[in-house]
């Protein structure tokens, strides 16, 4: 009987802790995109949406030593964060400049320009890049 009671207490405590973690930190396991449309170009992409809460990765191929300069334009409501990942998935330090960021490719491969939307609504994101 004592073992069952102890087991029940542990299960309830774990449930309470996991529910508390979820409601406090609210990790995003799934992207939510409503009326999402994408237009891809050779050196850019245009995204339109009614609601965006999640992430969109834009792949950019570059060779070692190339400079990748990305310009982005955002319209609508909500918050956004951007980051660059190298071909191995590690963060790359960017040189910010308003709505432009640039990096120097340290290896050949596909870099990821990552857009993370936080409850963005009624908007668009236009991303263009130049590789030199």
PDB file of C-alpha atoms in Angstrom:
ATOM      1  CA  UNK A   1       0.000   0.000   0.000  1.00  0.00           C
ATOM      2  CA  UNK A   2       2.852   2.379   0.839  1.00  0.00           C
ATOM      3  CA  UNK A   3       4.514   1.684  -2.531  1.00  0.00           C
ATOM      4  CA  UNK A   4       1.301   2.445  -4.398  1.00  0.00           C
ATOM      5  CA  UNK A   5       0.794   5.696  -2.484  1.00  0.00           C
ATOM      6  CA  UNK A   6       4.429   6.732  -3.142  1.00  0.00           C
ATOM      7  CA  UNK A   7       4.024   5.895  -6.847  1.00  0.00           C
ATOM      8  CA  UNK A   8       0.828   7.953  -7.027  1.00  0.00           C
ATOM      9  CA  UNK A   9       2.495  10.946  -5.346  1.00  0.00           C
ATOM     10  CA  UNK A  10       5.453  10.789  -7.769  1.00  0.00           C
ATOM     11  CA  UNK A  11       3.189  10.557 -10.840  1.00  0.00           C
ATOM     12  CA  UNK A  12       1.071  13.505  -9.678  1.00  0.00           C
ATOM     13  CA  UNK A  13       4.185  15.566  -8.889  1.00  0.00           C
ATOM     14  CA  UNK A  14       5.646  14.870 -12.345  1.00  0.00           C
ATOM     15  CA  UNK A  15       2.356  15.798 -13.994  1.00  0.00           C
ATOM     16  CA  UNK A  16       2.180  19.046 -12.008  1.00  0.00           C
ATOM     17  CA  UNK A  17       5.812  19.926 -12.867  1.00  0.00           C
ATOM     18  CA  UNK A  18       5.370  19.221 -16.581  1.00  0.00           C
ATOM     19  CA  UNK A  19       2.128  21.233 -16.737  1.00  0.00           C
ATOM     20  CA  UNK A  20       3.803  24.128 -14.905  1.00  0.00           C
ATOM     21  CA  UNK A  21       6.778  24.026 -17.290  1.00  0.00           C
ATOM     22  CA  UNK A  22       4.479  24.047 -20.318  1.00  0.00           C
ATOM     23  CA  UNK A  23       2.386  26.987 -19.168  1.00  0.00           C
ATOM     24  CA  UNK A  24       5.327  29.069 -17.965  1.00  0.00           C
ATOM     25  CA  UNK A  25       7.835  28.525 -20.776  1.00  0.00           C
ATOM     26  CA  UNK A  26       5.392  27.473 -23.517  1.00  0.00           C
ATOM     27  CA  UNK A  27       7.895  25.751 -25.806  1.00  0.00           C
ATOM     28  CA  UNK A  28       6.895  25.589 -29.447  1.00  0.00           C
ATOM     29  CA  UNK A  29       6.809  22.025 -30.667  1.00  0.00           C
ATOM     30  CA  UNK A  30       4.788  22.825 -33.783  1.00  0.00           C
ATOM     31  CA  UNK A  31       4.633  25.732 -36.192  1.00  0.00           C
ATOM     32  CA  UNK A  32       1.275  27.408 -36.637  1.00  0.00           C
ATOM     33  CA  UNK A  33       0.787  29.031 -40.015  1.00  0.00           C
ATOM     34  CA  UNK A  34      -2.610  30.289 -41.183  1.00  0.00           C
ATOM     35  CA  UNK A  35      -3.166  31.342 -44.827  1.00  0.00           C
ATOM     36  CA  UNK A  36       0.551  30.906 -45.471  1.00  0.00           C
ATOM     37  CA  UNK A  37       1.959  31.444 -48.956  1.00  0.00           C
ATOM     38  CA  UNK A  38       5.533  31.374 -50.253  1.00  0.00           C
ATOM     39  CA  UNK A  39       7.059  32.620 -53.479  1.00  0.00           C
ATOM     40  CA  UNK A  40      10.619  31.513 -54.100  1.00  0.00           C
ATOM     41  CA  UNK A  41      13.067  33.316 -56.349  1.00  0.00           C
ATOM     42  CA  UNK A  42      16.658  32.499 -57.316  1.00  0.00           C
ATOM     43  CA  UNK A  43      17.976  34.873 -54.657  1.00  0.00           C
ATOM     44  CA  UNK A  44      15.046  35.342 -52.299  1.00  0.00           C
ATOM     45  CA  UNK A  45      11.696  34.356 -50.915  1.00  0.00           C
ATOM     46  CA  UNK A  46       8.487  36.212 -50.141  1.00  0.00           C
ATOM     47  CA  UNK A  47       6.188  34.979 -47.368  1.00  0.00           C
ATOM     48  CA  UNK A  48       2.618  36.152 -46.740  1.00  0.00           C
ATOM     49  CA  UNK A  49       0.422  35.047 -43.863  1.00  0.00           C
ATOM     50  CA  UNK A  50      -2.568  35.798 -41.682  1.00  0.00           C
ATOM     51  CA  UNK A  51      -0.856  34.196 -38.668  1.00  0.00           C
ATOM     52  CA  UNK A  52       2.677  32.882 -38.114  1.00  0.00           C
ATOM     53  CA  UNK A  53       3.970  31.400 -34.866  1.00  0.00           C
ATOM     54  CA  UNK A  54       6.987  29.182 -35.407  1.00  0.00           C
ATOM     55  CA  UNK A  55       9.981  29.116 -37.696  1.00  0.00           C
ATOM     56  CA  UNK A  56      10.857  29.221 -41.371  1.00  0.00           C
ATOM     57  CA  UNK A  57      14.295  28.204 -42.628  1.00  0.00           C
ATOM     58  CA  UNK A  58      15.593  29.716 -45.845  1.00  0.00           C
ATOM     59  CA  UNK A  59      18.503  27.707 -47.342  1.00  0.00           C
ATOM     60  CA  UNK A  60      21.354  29.651 -48.984  1.00  0.00           C
ATOM     61  CA  UNK A  61      24.236  27.829 -50.697  1.00  0.00           C
ATOM     62  CA  UNK A  62      27.677  29.397 -50.483  1.00  0.00           C
ATOM     63  CA  UNK A  63      31.342  28.550 -50.923  1.00  0.00           C
ATOM     64  CA  UNK A  64      34.092  29.081 -48.373  1.00  0.00           C
ATOM     65  CA  UNK A  65      35.111  32.751 -48.277  1.00  0.00           C
ATOM     66  CA  UNK A  66      31.883  34.053 -49.846  1.00  0.00           C
ATOM     67  CA  UNK A  67      30.104  36.917 -48.128  1.00  0.00           C
ATOM     68  CA  UNK A  68      26.365  36.349 -47.760  1.00  0.00           C
ATOM     69  CA  UNK A  69      24.416  39.580 -47.357  1.00  0.00           C
ATOM     70  CA  UNK A  70      20.728  39.125 -46.484  1.00  0.00           C
ATOM     71  CA  UNK A  71      18.188  41.943 -46.572  1.00  0.00           C
ATOM     72  CA  UNK A  72      14.745  41.369 -45.103  1.00  0.00           C
ATOM     73  CA  UNK A  73      11.591  43.436 -44.997  1.00  0.00           C
ATOM     74  CA  UNK A  74       8.809  42.705 -42.495  1.00  0.00           C
ATOM     75  CA  UNK A  75       5.235  43.960 -42.292  1.00  0.00           C
ATOM     76  CA  UNK A  76       2.472  43.151 -39.851  1.00  0.00           C
ATOM     77  CA  UNK A  77       2.085  42.686 -36.109  1.00  0.00           C
ATOM     78  CA  UNK A  78       3.988  40.471 -33.693  1.00  0.00           C
ATOM     79  CA  UNK A  79       7.575  39.673 -32.828  1.00  0.00           C
ATOM     80  CA  UNK A  80      10.355  38.174 -34.881  1.00  0.00           C
ATOM     81  CA  UNK A  81      13.892  36.924 -34.354  1.00  0.00           C
ATOM     82  CA  UNK A  82      16.444  35.923 -36.980  1.00  0.00           C
ATOM     83  CA  UNK A  83      19.551  33.785 -36.848  1.00  0.00           C
ATOM     84  CA  UNK A  84      22.057  32.185 -39.209  1.00  0.00           C
ATOM     85  CA  UNK A  85      23.139  28.544 -39.032  1.00  0.00           C
ATOM     86  CA  UNK A  86      26.163  27.050 -40.780  1.00  0.00           C
ATOM     87  CA  UNK A  87      25.978  23.795 -42.791  1.00  0.00           C
ATOM     88  CA  UNK A  88      26.519  21.819 -39.562  1.00  0.00           C
ATOM     89  CA  UNK A  89      23.638  23.538 -37.740  1.00  0.00           C
ATOM     90  CA  UNK A  90      25.785  25.785 -35.535  1.00  0.00           C
ATOM     91  CA  UNK A  91      25.047  29.475 -34.993  1.00  0.00           C
ATOM     92  CA  UNK A  92      27.034  31.946 -37.087  1.00  0.00           C
ATOM     93  CA  UNK A  93      27.828  35.389 -35.740  1.00  0.00           C
ATOM     94  CA  UNK A  94      26.212  38.009 -37.937  1.00  0.00           C
ATOM     95  CA  UNK A  95      27.162  41.572 -38.699  1.00  0.00           C
ATOM     96  CA  UNK A  96      23.880  43.453 -38.197  1.00  0.00           C
ATOM     97  CA  UNK A  97      22.955  46.600 -40.058  1.00  0.00           C
ATOM     98  CA  UNK A  98      19.292  47.503 -39.629  1.00  0.00           C
ATOM     99  CA  UNK A  99      17.274  45.110 -41.746  1.00  0.00           C
ATOM    100  CA  UNK A 100      20.450  43.652 -43.278  1.00  0.00           C
ATOM    101  CA  UNK A 101      22.762  40.985 -41.893  1.00  0.00           C
ATOM    102  CA  UNK A 102      25.893  39.529 -43.398  1.00  0.00           C
ATOM    103  CA  UNK A 103      28.271  36.663 -42.717  1.00  0.00           C
ATOM    104  CA  UNK A 104      31.427  35.253 -44.262  1.00  0.00           C
ATOM    105  CA  UNK A 105      31.085  31.562 -45.131  1.00  0.00           C
ATOM    106  CA  UNK A 106      33.730  29.522 -43.321  1.00  0.00           C
ATOM    107  CA  UNK A 107      32.956  26.287 -45.214  1.00  0.00           C
ATOM    108  CA  UNK A 108      31.227  25.241 -48.410  1.00  0.00           C
ATOM    109  CA  UNK A 109      27.621  24.225 -47.980  1.00  0.00           C
ATOM    110  CA  UNK A 110      24.041  25.220 -47.325  1.00  0.00           C
ATOM    111  CA  UNK A 111      23.575  27.941 -44.733  1.00  0.00           C
ATOM    112  CA  UNK A 112      20.192  28.500 -43.087  1.00  0.00           C
ATOM    113  CA  UNK A 113      18.668  31.944 -42.573  1.00  0.00           C
ATOM    114  CA  UNK A 114      16.142  31.200 -39.825  1.00  0.00           C
ATOM    115  CA  UNK A 115      13.094  33.387 -39.201  1.00  0.00           C
ATOM    116  CA  UNK A 116      11.330  32.784 -35.888  1.00  0.00           C
ATOM    117  CA  UNK A 117       7.899  34.362 -35.658  1.00  0.00           C
ATOM    118  CA  UNK A 118       6.179  35.019 -32.365  1.00  0.00           C
ATOM    119  CA  UNK A 119       2.427  35.432 -32.829  1.00  0.00           C
ATOM    120  CA  UNK A 120       2.868  37.461 -36.024  1.00  0.00           C
ATOM    121  CA  UNK A 121      -0.334  38.408 -37.838  1.00  0.00           C
ATOM    122  CA  UNK A 122      -1.551  40.018 -41.063  1.00  0.00           C
ATOM    123  CA  UNK A 123       1.852  40.398 -42.607  1.00  0.00           C
ATOM    124  CA  UNK A 124       4.607  39.497 -44.969  1.00  0.00           C
ATOM    125  CA  UNK A 125       8.326  38.842 -44.893  1.00  0.00           C
ATOM    126  CA  UNK A 126      10.521  39.423 -47.924  1.00  0.00           C
ATOM    127  CA  UNK A 127      14.059  38.012 -47.837  1.00  0.00           C
ATOM    128  CA  UNK A 128      16.693  38.670 -50.511  1.00  0.00           C
ATOM    129  CA  UNK A 129      20.364  37.756 -50.514  1.00  0.00           C
ATOM    130  CA  UNK A 130      23.512  38.543 -52.442  1.00  0.00           C
ATOM    131  CA  UNK A 131      26.544  36.247 -52.451  1.00  0.00           C
ATOM    132  CA  UNK A 132      29.917  37.811 -53.286  1.00  0.00           C
TER     133      UNK A 132
END
